[in-house]
Short mmCIF file of C-alpha atoms and ligand atoms in Angstrom, two decimals:
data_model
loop_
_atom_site.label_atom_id
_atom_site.label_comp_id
_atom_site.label_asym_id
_atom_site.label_seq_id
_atom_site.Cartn_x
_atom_site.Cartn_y
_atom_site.Cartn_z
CA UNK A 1 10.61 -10.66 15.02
CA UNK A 2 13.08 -13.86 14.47
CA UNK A 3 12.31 -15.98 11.39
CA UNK A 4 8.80 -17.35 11.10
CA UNK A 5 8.55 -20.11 9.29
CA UNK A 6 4.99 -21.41 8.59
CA UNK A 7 4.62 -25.51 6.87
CA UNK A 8 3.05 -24.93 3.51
CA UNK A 9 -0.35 -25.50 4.17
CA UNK A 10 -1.88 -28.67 2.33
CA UNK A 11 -4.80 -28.57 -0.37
CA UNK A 12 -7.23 -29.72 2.52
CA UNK A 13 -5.61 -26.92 5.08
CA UNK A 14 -6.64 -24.31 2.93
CA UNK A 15 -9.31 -22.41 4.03
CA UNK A 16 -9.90 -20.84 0.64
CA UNK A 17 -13.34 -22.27 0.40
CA UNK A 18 -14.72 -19.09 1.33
CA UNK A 19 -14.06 -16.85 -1.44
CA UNK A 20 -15.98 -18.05 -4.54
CA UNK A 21 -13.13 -18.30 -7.39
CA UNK A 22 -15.43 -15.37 -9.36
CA UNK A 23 -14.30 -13.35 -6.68
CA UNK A 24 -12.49 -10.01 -6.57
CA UNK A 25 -10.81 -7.63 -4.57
CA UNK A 26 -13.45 -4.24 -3.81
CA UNK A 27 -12.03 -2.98 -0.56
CA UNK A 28 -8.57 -1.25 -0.17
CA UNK A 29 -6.98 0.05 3.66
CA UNK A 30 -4.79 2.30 3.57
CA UNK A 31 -3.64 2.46 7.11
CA UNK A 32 -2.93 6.44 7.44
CA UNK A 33 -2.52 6.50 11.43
CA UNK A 34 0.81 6.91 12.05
CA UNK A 35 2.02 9.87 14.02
CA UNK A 36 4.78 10.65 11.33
CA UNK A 37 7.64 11.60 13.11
CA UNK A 38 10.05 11.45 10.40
CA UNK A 39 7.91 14.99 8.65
CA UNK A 40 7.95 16.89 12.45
CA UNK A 41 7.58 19.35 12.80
CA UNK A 42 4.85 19.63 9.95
CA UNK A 43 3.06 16.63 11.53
CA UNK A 44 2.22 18.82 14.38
CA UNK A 45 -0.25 20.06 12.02
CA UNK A 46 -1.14 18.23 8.95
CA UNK A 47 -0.90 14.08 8.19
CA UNK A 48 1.60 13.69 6.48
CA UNK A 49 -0.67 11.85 3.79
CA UNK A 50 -1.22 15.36 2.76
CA UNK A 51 2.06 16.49 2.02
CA UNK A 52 2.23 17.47 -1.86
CA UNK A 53 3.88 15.51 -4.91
CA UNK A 54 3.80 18.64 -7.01
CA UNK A 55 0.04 19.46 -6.52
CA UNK A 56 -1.50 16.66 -5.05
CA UNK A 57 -1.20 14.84 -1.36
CA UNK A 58 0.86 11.77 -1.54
CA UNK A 59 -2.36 9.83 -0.60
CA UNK A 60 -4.25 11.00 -3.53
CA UNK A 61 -1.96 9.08 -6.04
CA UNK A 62 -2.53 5.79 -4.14
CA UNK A 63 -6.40 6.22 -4.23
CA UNK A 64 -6.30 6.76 -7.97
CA UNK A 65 -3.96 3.25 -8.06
CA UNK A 66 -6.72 1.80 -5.74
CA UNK A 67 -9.50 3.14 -8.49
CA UNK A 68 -7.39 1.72 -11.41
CA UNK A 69 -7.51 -1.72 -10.02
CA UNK A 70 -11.44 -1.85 -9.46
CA UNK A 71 -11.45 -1.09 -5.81
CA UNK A 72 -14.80 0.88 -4.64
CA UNK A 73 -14.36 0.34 -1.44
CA UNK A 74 -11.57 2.52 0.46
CA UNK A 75 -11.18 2.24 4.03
CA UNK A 76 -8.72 5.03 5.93
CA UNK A 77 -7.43 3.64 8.87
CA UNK A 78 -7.01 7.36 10.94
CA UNK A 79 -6.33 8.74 14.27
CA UNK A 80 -7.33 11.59 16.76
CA UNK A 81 -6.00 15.02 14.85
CA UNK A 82 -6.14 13.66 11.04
CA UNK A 83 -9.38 14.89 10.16
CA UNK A 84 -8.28 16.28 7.47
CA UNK A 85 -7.93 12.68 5.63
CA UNK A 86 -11.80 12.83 5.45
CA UNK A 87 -11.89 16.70 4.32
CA UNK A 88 -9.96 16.17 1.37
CA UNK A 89 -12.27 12.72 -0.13
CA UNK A 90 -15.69 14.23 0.87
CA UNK A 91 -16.78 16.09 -2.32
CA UNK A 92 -17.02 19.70 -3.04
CA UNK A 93 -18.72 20.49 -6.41
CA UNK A 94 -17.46 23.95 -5.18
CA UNK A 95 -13.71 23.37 -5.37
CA UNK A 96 -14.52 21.03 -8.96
CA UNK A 97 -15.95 23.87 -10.24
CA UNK A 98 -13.49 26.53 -9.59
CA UNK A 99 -10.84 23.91 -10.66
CA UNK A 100 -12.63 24.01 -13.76
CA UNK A 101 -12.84 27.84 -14.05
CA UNK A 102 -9.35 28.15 -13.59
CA UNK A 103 -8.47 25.25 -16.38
CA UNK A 104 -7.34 22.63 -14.19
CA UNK A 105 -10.25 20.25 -15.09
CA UNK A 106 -7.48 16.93 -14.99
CA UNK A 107 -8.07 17.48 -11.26
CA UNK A 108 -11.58 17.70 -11.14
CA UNK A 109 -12.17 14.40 -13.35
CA UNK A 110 -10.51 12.93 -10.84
CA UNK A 111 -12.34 14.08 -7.71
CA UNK A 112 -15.04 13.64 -9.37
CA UNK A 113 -14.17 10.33 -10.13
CA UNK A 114 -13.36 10.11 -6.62
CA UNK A 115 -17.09 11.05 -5.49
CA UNK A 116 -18.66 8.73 -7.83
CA UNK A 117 -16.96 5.35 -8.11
CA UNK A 118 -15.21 4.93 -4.55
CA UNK A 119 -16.96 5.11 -1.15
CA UNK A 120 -15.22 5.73 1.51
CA UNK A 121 -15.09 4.75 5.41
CA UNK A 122 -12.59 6.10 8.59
CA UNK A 123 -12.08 3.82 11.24
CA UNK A 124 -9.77 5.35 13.88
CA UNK A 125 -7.03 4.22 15.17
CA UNK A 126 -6.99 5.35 19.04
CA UNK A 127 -3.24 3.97 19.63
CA UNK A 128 -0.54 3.88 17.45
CA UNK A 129 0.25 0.33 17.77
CA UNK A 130 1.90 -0.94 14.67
CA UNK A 131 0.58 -1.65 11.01
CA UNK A 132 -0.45 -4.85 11.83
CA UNK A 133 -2.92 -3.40 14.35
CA UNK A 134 -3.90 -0.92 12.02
CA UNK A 135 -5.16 -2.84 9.75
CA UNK A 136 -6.82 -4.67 12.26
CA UNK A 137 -9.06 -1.41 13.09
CA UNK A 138 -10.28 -1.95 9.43
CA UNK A 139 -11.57 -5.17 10.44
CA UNK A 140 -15.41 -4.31 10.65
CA UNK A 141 -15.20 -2.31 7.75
CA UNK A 142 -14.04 -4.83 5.54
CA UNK A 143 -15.93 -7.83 6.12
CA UNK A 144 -14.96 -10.97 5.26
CA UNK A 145 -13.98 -10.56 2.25
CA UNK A 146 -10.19 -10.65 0.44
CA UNK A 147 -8.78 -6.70 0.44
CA UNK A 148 -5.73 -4.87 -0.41
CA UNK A 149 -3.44 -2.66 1.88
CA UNK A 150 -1.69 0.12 0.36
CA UNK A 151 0.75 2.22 2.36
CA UNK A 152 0.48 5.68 1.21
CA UNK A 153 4.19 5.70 2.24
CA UNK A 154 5.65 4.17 -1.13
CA UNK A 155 4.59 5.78 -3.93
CA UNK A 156 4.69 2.58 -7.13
CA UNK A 157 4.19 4.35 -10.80
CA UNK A 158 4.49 1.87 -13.92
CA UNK A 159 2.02 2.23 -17.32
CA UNK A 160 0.01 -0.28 -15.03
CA UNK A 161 -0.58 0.85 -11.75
CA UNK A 162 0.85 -2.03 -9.50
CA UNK A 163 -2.38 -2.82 -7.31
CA UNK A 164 -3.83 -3.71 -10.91
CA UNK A 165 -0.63 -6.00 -11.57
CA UNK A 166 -1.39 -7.99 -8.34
CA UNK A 167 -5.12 -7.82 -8.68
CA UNK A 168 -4.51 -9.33 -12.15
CA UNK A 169 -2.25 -12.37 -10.28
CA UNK A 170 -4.71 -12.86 -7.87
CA UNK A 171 -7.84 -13.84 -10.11
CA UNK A 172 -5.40 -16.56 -11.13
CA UNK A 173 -4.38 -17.91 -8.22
CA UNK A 174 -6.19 -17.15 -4.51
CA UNK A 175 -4.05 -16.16 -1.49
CA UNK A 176 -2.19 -13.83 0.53
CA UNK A 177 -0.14 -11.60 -2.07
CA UNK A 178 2.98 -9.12 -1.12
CA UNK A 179 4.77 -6.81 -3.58
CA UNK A 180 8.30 -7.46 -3.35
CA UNK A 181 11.49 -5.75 -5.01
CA UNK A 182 14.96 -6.75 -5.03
CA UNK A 183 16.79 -4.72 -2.66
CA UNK A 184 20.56 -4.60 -2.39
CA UNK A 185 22.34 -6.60 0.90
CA UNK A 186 23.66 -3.08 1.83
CA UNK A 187 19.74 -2.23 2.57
CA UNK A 188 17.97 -5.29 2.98
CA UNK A 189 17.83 -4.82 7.26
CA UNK A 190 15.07 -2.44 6.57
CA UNK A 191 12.66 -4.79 4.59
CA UNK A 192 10.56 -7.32 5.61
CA UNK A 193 12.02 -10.60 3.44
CA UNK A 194 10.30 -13.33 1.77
CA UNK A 195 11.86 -17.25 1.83
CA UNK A 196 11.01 -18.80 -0.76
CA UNK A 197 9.36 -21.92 -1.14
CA UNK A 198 11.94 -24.70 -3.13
CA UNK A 199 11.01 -24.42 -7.41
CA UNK A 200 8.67 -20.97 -5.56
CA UNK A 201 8.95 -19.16 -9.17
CA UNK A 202 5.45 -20.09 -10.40
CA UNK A 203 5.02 -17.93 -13.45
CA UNK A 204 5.37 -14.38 -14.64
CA UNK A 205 6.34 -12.42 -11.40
CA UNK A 206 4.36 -14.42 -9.00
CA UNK A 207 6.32 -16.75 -6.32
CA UNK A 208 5.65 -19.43 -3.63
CA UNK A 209 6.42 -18.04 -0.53
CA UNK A 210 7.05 -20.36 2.58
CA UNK A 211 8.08 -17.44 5.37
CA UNK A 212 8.90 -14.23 6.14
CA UNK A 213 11.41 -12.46 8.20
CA UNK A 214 11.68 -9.18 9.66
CA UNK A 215 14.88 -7.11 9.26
CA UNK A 216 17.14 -9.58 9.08
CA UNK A 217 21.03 -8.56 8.57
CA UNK A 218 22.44 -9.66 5.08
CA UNK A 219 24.26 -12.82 6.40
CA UNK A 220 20.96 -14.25 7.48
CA UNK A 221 18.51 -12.80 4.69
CA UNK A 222 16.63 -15.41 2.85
CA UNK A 223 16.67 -14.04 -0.58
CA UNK A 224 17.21 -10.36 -1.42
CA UNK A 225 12.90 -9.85 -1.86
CA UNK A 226 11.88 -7.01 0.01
CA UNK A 227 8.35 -6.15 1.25
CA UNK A 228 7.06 -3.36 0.44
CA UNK A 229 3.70 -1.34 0.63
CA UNK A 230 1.35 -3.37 -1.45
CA UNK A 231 -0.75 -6.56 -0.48
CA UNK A 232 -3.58 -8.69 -1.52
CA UNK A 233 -4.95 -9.97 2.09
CA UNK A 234 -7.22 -13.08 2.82
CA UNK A 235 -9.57 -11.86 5.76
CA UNK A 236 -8.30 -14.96 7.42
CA UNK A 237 -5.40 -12.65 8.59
CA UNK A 238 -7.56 -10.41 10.48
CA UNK A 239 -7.86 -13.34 12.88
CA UNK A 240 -4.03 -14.10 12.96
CA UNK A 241 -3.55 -10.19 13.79
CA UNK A 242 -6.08 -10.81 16.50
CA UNK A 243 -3.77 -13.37 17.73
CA UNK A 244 -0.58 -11.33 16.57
CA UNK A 245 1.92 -10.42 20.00
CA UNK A 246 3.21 -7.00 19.79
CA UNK A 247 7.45 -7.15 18.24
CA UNK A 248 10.21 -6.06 19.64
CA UNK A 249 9.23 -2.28 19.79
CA UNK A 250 6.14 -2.97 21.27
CA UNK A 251 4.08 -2.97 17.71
CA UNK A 252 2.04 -5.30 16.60
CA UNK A 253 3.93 -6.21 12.81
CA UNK A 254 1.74 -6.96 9.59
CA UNK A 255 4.39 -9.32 8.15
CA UNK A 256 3.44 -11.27 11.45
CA UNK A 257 0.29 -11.39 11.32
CA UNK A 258 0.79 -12.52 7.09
CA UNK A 259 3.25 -15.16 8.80
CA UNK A 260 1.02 -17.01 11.34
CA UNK A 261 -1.70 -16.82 8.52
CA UNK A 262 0.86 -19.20 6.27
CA UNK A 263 -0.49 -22.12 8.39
CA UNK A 264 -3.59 -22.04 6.58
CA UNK A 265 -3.25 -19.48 3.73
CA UNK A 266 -0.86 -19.72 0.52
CA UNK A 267 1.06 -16.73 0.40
CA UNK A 268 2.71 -15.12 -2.82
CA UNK A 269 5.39 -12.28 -3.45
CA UNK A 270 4.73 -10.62 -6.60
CA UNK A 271 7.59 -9.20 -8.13
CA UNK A 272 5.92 -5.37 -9.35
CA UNK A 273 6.70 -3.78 -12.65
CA UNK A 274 7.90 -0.31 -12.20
CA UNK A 275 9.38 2.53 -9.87
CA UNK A 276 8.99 3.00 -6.70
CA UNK A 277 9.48 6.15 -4.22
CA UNK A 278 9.66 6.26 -0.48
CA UNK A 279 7.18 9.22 0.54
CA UNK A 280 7.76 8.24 4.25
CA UNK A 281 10.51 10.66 4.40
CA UNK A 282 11.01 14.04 3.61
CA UNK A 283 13.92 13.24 1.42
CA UNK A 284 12.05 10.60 -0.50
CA UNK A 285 9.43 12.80 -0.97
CA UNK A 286 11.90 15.73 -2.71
CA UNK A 287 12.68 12.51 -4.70
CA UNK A 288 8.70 11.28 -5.85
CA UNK A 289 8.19 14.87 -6.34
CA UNK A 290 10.88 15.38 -9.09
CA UNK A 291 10.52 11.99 -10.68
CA UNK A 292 6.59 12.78 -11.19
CA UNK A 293 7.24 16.74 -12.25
CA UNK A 294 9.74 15.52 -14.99
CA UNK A 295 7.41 12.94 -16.24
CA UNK A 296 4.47 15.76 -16.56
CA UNK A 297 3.90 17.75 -20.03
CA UNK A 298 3.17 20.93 -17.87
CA UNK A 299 6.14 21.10 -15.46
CA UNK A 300 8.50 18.69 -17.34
CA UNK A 301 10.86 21.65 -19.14
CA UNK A 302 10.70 23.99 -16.56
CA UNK A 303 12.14 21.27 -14.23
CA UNK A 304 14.56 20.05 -15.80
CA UNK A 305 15.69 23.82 -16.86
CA UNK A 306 16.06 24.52 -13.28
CA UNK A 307 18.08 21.29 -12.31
CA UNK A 308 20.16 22.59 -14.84
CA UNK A 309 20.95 25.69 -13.70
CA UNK A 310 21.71 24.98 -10.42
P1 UTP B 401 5.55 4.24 9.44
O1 UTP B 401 6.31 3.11 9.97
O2 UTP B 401 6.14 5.02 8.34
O3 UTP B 401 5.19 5.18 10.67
O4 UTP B 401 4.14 3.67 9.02
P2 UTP B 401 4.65 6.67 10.68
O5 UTP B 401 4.09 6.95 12.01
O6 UTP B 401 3.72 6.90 9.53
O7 UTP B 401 5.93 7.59 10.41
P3 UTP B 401 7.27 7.82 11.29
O8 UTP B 401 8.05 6.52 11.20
O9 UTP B 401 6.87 8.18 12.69
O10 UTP B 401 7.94 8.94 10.58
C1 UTP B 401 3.86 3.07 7.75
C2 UTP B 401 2.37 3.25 7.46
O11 UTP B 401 1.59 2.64 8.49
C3 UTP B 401 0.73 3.57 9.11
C4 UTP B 401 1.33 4.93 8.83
O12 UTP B 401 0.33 5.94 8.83
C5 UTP B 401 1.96 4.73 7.45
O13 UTP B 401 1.01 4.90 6.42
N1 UTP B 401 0.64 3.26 10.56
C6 UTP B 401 1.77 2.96 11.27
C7 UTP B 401 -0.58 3.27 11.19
O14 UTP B 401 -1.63 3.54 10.55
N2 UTP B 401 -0.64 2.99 12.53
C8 UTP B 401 0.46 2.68 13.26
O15 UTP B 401 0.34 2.40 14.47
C9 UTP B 401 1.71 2.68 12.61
#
């Protein structure tokens, strides 16, 4: 898409009347549909969700950052051949229990933790039609209701998980929220971009946002703010992605659905504490894989001893 530009919406224009300000975010969609070409041709057989950092799928990291930030409510957005998704979150005292035989009870808090503070729902996806649409599938199971997206594409690990971070923003301040990093102008056609709203930085990490643009080239890049895979989402934007023309490769885009919802949402970029690794490729994921085996007690020495000896 070309640069949308949405007018700030006024104090009257904003529909934020209907979440109560004792309101929180409970529901998390992590959109999980995708056909994965970029892992082929292990996609042919298992999501790519699946694929291990060290011993767990990439996807089970981003449900334990949805669990950290008080979600109980996680909706995977799947498609035709991705059963699996469900097979892994539906509970097996079996497989807890041999996890705990064989000393690996970490694990088994966790799925268990899993079983009894998160429930879980899988709309499908029939047609890969963008993120934007995606998310739209989880429509009916989120209600109307502010949720969070989290791709389980980019893997974000600081001492407070990052959903948390923006969670914490939120309670202050209501609206559309988008983690952003600053990307170099060598890289920045791949993002999504925030502009910036004149005097945007509000406080802390948190800024005014006043549009977004889709992979623009460095000349024409509003600021050097990427998007990437974290948002805080008034339901108002399930109705702009209901309105939301398919981009230039056909897809209908999140970041313009978030843009036509600027008319009557404020929108933020947060600006996330910590690291963050690009599980969408196989690369990336060689990369998440060694960052999180060097930062474990259990695989840390032997790691590093082989890195040296290569
Ligand atoms: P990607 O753009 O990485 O697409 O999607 P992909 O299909 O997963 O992978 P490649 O590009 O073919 O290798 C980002 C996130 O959005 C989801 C994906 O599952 C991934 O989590 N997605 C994308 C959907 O759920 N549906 C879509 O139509 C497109």
């Amino acid at each position: 898409m070309g640069e949308v530009t949405s007018p700030l919406p006024t104090q009257n224009s904003c529909k934020i009347g209907v979440v109560s300000p004792t309101a929180t975010v409970r529901t998390a969609v992590i959109p999980a549909a995708g056909l994965g070409t970029r892992f082929l041709p292990l996609t042919k057989a298992i999501p790519k969700e699946l694929v291990p950092v060290v011993d767990r799928p990439a996807i089970h990291y981003v449900v334990q950052e949805a669990l950290a930030a008080g979600i109980e409510h996680v909706v995977i957005v799947t498609s035709a051949g991705k059963g699996a998704l469900e097979e892994y979150f539906t509970p097996s005292p079996q497989v807890e229990e041999m996890l705990r035989r064989r000393g690996n009870s970490a694990v088994a808090d966790e799925l268990r933790q899993f079983a009894e503070r998160l429930t879980f729902s899988y709309p499908i996806q029939a047609e890969q039609r963008g993120l934007g649409h995606a998310v739209l599938c989880a429509r009916d199971a989120v209600g109307r209701q502010p949720f969070a997206v989290i791709l389980p594409d980019d893997l974000l690990v600081d001492e407070q998980p990052v959903l948390a971070q923006m969670v914490q923003a939120w309670s202050k301040r209501h609206g559309n929220y988008l983690a952003v990093e600053e990307v170099p102008a060598d890289r920045i056609s791949a993002y999504g971009v925030v502009d910036l709203a004149t005097e945007g930085h509000l406080d802390g990490r948190t800024y005014r946002v006043k549009g977004l643009v889709e992979k623009p080239s460095a000349e024409v890049a509003p600021s050097n703010l990427g998007i990437v895979g974290r948002y805080i989402l008034m339901p108002e934007v399930f109705d702009a992605l209901a309105r939301t023309r398919p981009g230039a490769i056909g897809e209908i885009q999140l970041t313009d659905g978030i843009a036509l919802s600027m008319e009557h949402q404020p929108t933020y970029a947060y600006r996330f504490s910590g690291a963050r690794y690009d599980c969408g490729t196989p690369l990336g994921l060689l990369h998440a894989s060694l960052h999180m085996a060097l930062g474990r007690a259990d695989t840390a020495a032997q790691v590093r001893q082989w890195l040296k000896d290569l």
